[in-house]
């Protein structure tokens, strides 16, 4: 009986799933746009030899705010919501992401705070840039890992029950 219910999934449920996913994709676009703007601004300052650590710290806080909202949406209403509604057993994956999100936001806070210090603890502008690039690379790895876990969960949930 449960299998038949899954086969006759209401259109509204599918629509809500797509809305959740589209919402998160839109957030990803905002984040990517913000990162692109950060990189462009950083490159312009570097080209002119005019580092602005404090302003970069403030701009990083903007990225942090976007990421914090996105992470919260992922954890509360995001990729997993439609799946958890259908297969509650998959909710075990979410706390792992919550821990990773919290750790990443803490690292972003630390980086922003150090940039905003009266005497930033970086030897030069390039050292700060390398740290930013490492943070962004780790963010990409984390997001790709989450996407893969979501894909696996959806594939597993679509298997017929025996």
mmCIF file of C-alpha atoms in Angstrom:
data_model
loop_
_atom_site.group_PDB
_atom_site.id
_atom_site.type_symbol
_atom_site.label_atom_id
_atom_site.label_comp_id
_atom_site.label_asym_id
_atom_site.label_seq_id
_atom_site.Cartn_x
_atom_site.Cartn_y
_atom_site.Cartn_z
ATOM 1 C CA UNK A 1 0.000 0.000 0.000
ATOM 2 C CA UNK A 2 2.821 2.398 0.857
ATOM 3 C CA UNK A 3 4.490 1.672 -2.486
ATOM 4 C CA UNK A 4 1.289 2.548 -4.342
ATOM 5 C CA UNK A 5 1.117 5.853 -2.485
ATOM 6 C CA UNK A 6 4.620 6.715 -3.636
ATOM 7 C CA UNK A 7 3.705 5.894 -7.197
ATOM 8 C CA UNK A 8 0.722 8.265 -7.023
ATOM 9 C CA UNK A 9 2.647 11.150 -5.528
ATOM 10 C CA UNK A 10 0.464 14.267 -5.580
ATOM 11 C CA UNK A 11 1.455 16.946 -8.081
ATOM 12 C CA UNK A 12 1.437 19.544 -5.309
ATOM 13 C CA UNK A 13 4.119 17.626 -3.409
ATOM 14 C CA UNK A 14 6.291 17.491 -6.535
ATOM 15 C CA UNK A 15 5.706 21.207 -7.101
ATOM 16 C CA UNK A 16 6.750 22.020 -3.518
ATOM 17 C CA UNK A 17 9.884 19.899 -3.919
ATOM 18 C CA UNK A 18 10.798 21.820 -7.039
ATOM 19 C CA UNK A 19 10.099 25.144 -5.323
ATOM 20 C CA UNK A 20 12.409 24.215 -2.434
ATOM 21 C CA UNK A 21 15.171 23.209 -4.805
ATOM 22 C CA UNK A 22 14.718 26.309 -6.985
ATOM 23 C CA UNK A 23 14.856 28.528 -3.908
ATOM 24 C CA UNK A 24 18.177 27.003 -2.890
ATOM 25 C CA UNK A 25 19.529 27.253 -6.426
ATOM 26 C CA UNK A 26 18.616 30.948 -6.427
ATOM 27 C CA UNK A 27 20.503 31.358 -3.153
ATOM 28 C CA UNK A 28 23.503 29.603 -4.706
ATOM 29 C CA UNK A 29 23.385 32.137 -7.548
ATOM 30 C CA UNK A 30 23.390 35.024 -5.055
ATOM 31 C CA UNK A 31 26.355 33.531 -3.230
ATOM 32 C CA UNK A 32 28.287 32.913 -6.449
ATOM 33 C CA UNK A 33 27.573 36.473 -7.579
ATOM 34 C CA UNK A 34 28.817 37.839 -4.259
ATOM 35 C CA UNK A 35 31.982 35.736 -4.491
ATOM 36 C CA UNK A 36 32.566 36.938 -8.062
ATOM 37 C CA UNK A 37 32.194 40.560 -6.910
ATOM 38 C CA UNK A 38 34.634 39.926 -4.032
ATOM 39 C CA UNK A 39 37.207 38.440 -6.381
ATOM 40 C CA UNK A 40 36.837 41.287 -8.877
ATOM 41 C CA UNK A 41 37.120 43.939 -6.190
ATOM 42 C CA UNK A 42 40.138 42.192 -4.677
ATOM 43 C CA UNK A 43 41.861 41.951 -8.065
ATOM 44 C CA UNK A 44 41.285 45.667 -8.754
ATOM 45 C CA UNK A 45 42.805 46.660 -5.423
ATOM 46 C CA UNK A 46 45.717 44.297 -5.976
ATOM 47 C CA UNK A 47 46.329 45.752 -9.438
ATOM 48 C CA UNK A 48 46.508 49.257 -7.976
ATOM 49 C CA UNK A 49 48.560 48.138 -4.963
ATOM 50 C CA UNK A 50 45.922 49.432 -2.565
ATOM 51 C CA UNK A 51 44.976 46.749 -0.032
ATOM 52 C CA UNK A 52 41.933 47.567 2.097
ATOM 53 C CA UNK A 53 41.858 44.930 4.790
ATOM 54 C CA UNK A 54 39.083 46.468 6.878
ATOM 55 C CA UNK A 55 36.761 46.951 3.931
ATOM 56 C CA UNK A 56 37.459 43.392 2.810
ATOM 57 C CA UNK A 57 36.507 42.211 6.296
ATOM 58 C CA UNK A 58 33.199 44.040 5.973
ATOM 59 C CA UNK A 59 32.606 42.552 2.522
ATOM 60 C CA UNK A 60 33.372 39.088 3.928
ATOM 61 C CA UNK A 61 30.680 39.662 6.552
ATOM 62 C CA UNK A 62 28.219 40.146 3.687
ATOM 63 C CA UNK A 63 29.244 36.762 2.272
ATOM 64 C CA UNK A 64 28.996 35.243 5.718
ATOM 65 C CA UNK A 65 25.434 36.554 6.112
ATOM 66 C CA UNK A 66 24.406 35.056 2.746
ATOM 67 C CA UNK A 67 25.999 31.726 3.649
ATOM 68 C CA UNK A 68 24.445 31.680 7.105
ATOM 69 C CA UNK A 69 20.974 32.165 5.630
ATOM 70 C CA UNK A 70 21.654 29.568 2.926
ATOM 71 C CA UNK A 71 22.977 27.011 5.416
ATOM 72 C CA UNK A 72 19.969 27.564 7.653
ATOM 73 C CA UNK A 73 17.627 27.140 4.691
ATOM 74 C CA UNK A 74 19.426 23.937 3.688
ATOM 75 C CA UNK A 75 19.103 22.566 7.196
ATOM 76 C CA UNK A 76 15.501 23.637 7.826
ATOM 77 C CA UNK A 77 13.670 23.844 4.511
ATOM 78 C CA UNK A 78 16.153 22.846 1.899
ATOM 79 C CA UNK A 79 17.261 19.914 -0.135
ATOM 80 C CA UNK A 80 16.180 17.418 2.470
ATOM 81 C CA UNK A 81 12.709 18.683 3.337
ATOM 82 C CA UNK A 82 10.849 16.969 0.478
ATOM 83 C CA UNK A 83 12.856 13.798 1.019
ATOM 84 C CA UNK A 84 12.398 13.811 4.798
ATOM 85 C CA UNK A 85 8.673 14.329 4.355
ATOM 86 C CA UNK A 86 8.599 11.173 2.259
ATOM 87 C CA UNK A 87 11.425 9.200 3.941
ATOM 88 C CA UNK A 88 11.988 10.472 7.525
ATOM 89 C CA UNK A 89 14.926 8.080 8.014
ATOM 90 C CA UNK A 90 17.196 10.323 5.962
ATOM 91 C CA UNK A 91 17.102 13.129 8.516
ATOM 92 C CA UNK A 92 20.170 11.562 10.139
ATOM 93 C CA UNK A 93 22.335 13.295 7.515
ATOM 94 C CA UNK A 94 21.314 16.840 8.452
ATOM 95 C CA UNK A 95 23.164 17.155 11.801
ATOM 96 C CA UNK A 96 26.429 16.354 10.008
ATOM 97 C CA UNK A 97 25.856 19.274 7.654
ATOM 98 C CA UNK A 98 24.865 21.531 10.542
ATOM 99 C CA UNK A 99 28.208 20.882 12.247
ATOM 100 C CA UNK A 100 30.145 21.561 9.037
ATOM 101 C CA UNK A 101 28.160 24.742 8.403
ATOM 102 C CA UNK A 102 28.795 26.032 11.929
ATOM 103 C CA UNK A 103 32.528 25.335 11.679
ATOM 104 C CA UNK A 104 32.764 27.073 8.305
ATOM 105 C CA UNK A 105 30.886 30.162 9.541
ATOM 106 C CA UNK A 106 33.173 30.324 12.575
ATOM 107 C CA UNK A 107 36.209 30.303 10.269
ATOM 108 C CA UNK A 108 34.688 33.058 8.126
ATOM 109 C CA UNK A 109 34.043 35.127 11.270
ATOM 110 C CA UNK A 110 37.646 34.666 12.352
ATOM 111 C CA UNK A 111 38.954 35.673 8.913
ATOM 112 C CA UNK A 112 36.718 38.778 8.789
ATOM 113 C CA UNK A 113 37.735 39.797 12.314
ATOM 114 C CA UNK A 114 41.428 39.482 11.510
ATOM 115 C CA UNK A 115 40.960 41.552 8.332
ATOM 116 C CA UNK A 116 39.269 44.290 10.371
ATOM 117 C CA UNK A 117 41.955 44.537 13.052
ATOM 118 C CA UNK A 118 43.813 47.882 13.160
ATOM 119 C CA UNK A 119 46.989 45.954 12.310
ATOM 120 C CA UNK A 120 45.881 42.871 10.321
ATOM 121 C CA UNK A 121 48.059 39.834 11.088
ATOM 122 C CA UNK A 122 48.833 39.154 7.424
ATOM 123 C CA UNK A 123 52.306 39.676 5.985
ATOM 124 C CA UNK A 124 50.781 41.109 2.834
ATOM 125 C CA UNK A 125 47.626 41.331 0.735
ATOM 126 C CA UNK A 126 48.467 38.117 -1.144
ATOM 127 C CA UNK A 127 48.647 36.115 2.088
ATOM 128 C CA UNK A 128 45.114 37.218 2.929
ATOM 129 C CA UNK A 129 44.025 36.404 -0.626
ATOM 130 C CA UNK A 130 45.439 32.880 -0.333
ATOM 131 C CA UNK A 131 43.462 32.320 2.849
ATOM 132 C CA UNK A 132 40.311 33.575 1.138
ATOM 133 C CA UNK A 133 40.928 31.241 -1.796
ATOM 134 C CA UNK A 134 41.375 28.279 0.597
ATOM 135 C CA UNK A 135 38.115 29.131 2.352
ATOM 136 C CA UNK A 136 36.260 29.368 -0.956
ATOM 137 C CA UNK A 137 37.774 26.085 -2.174
ATOM 138 C CA UNK A 138 36.612 24.363 1.026
ATOM 139 C CA UNK A 139 33.157 25.866 0.549
ATOM 140 C CA UNK A 140 32.988 24.399 -2.962
ATOM 141 C CA UNK A 141 34.104 20.991 -1.680
ATOM 142 C CA UNK A 142 31.492 21.100 1.099
ATOM 143 C CA UNK A 143 28.688 22.109 -1.270
ATOM 144 C CA UNK A 144 29.673 19.427 -3.791
ATOM 145 C CA UNK A 145 29.731 16.811 -1.022
ATOM 146 C CA UNK A 146 26.267 17.879 0.128
ATOM 147 C CA UNK A 147 24.917 17.738 -3.413
ATOM 148 C CA UNK A 148 26.312 14.231 -3.822
ATOM 149 C CA UNK A 149 24.764 13.085 -0.528
ATOM 150 C CA UNK A 150 21.410 14.556 -1.570
ATOM 151 C CA UNK A 151 21.624 12.821 -4.944
ATOM 152 C CA UNK A 152 22.389 9.493 -3.261
ATOM 153 C CA UNK A 153 19.507 9.928 -0.832
ATOM 154 C CA UNK A 154 17.058 10.749 -3.606
ATOM 155 C CA UNK A 155 18.216 7.778 -5.664
ATOM 156 C CA UNK A 156 17.908 5.464 -2.680
ATOM 157 C CA UNK A 157 14.468 6.805 -1.789
ATOM 158 C CA UNK A 158 13.226 6.186 -5.318
ATOM 159 C CA UNK A 159 14.047 2.481 -5.189
ATOM 160 C CA UNK A 160 10.927 0.317 -4.906
ATOM 161 C CA UNK A 161 10.246 -1.173 -1.472
ATOM 162 C CA UNK A 162 10.431 -4.950 -1.260
#
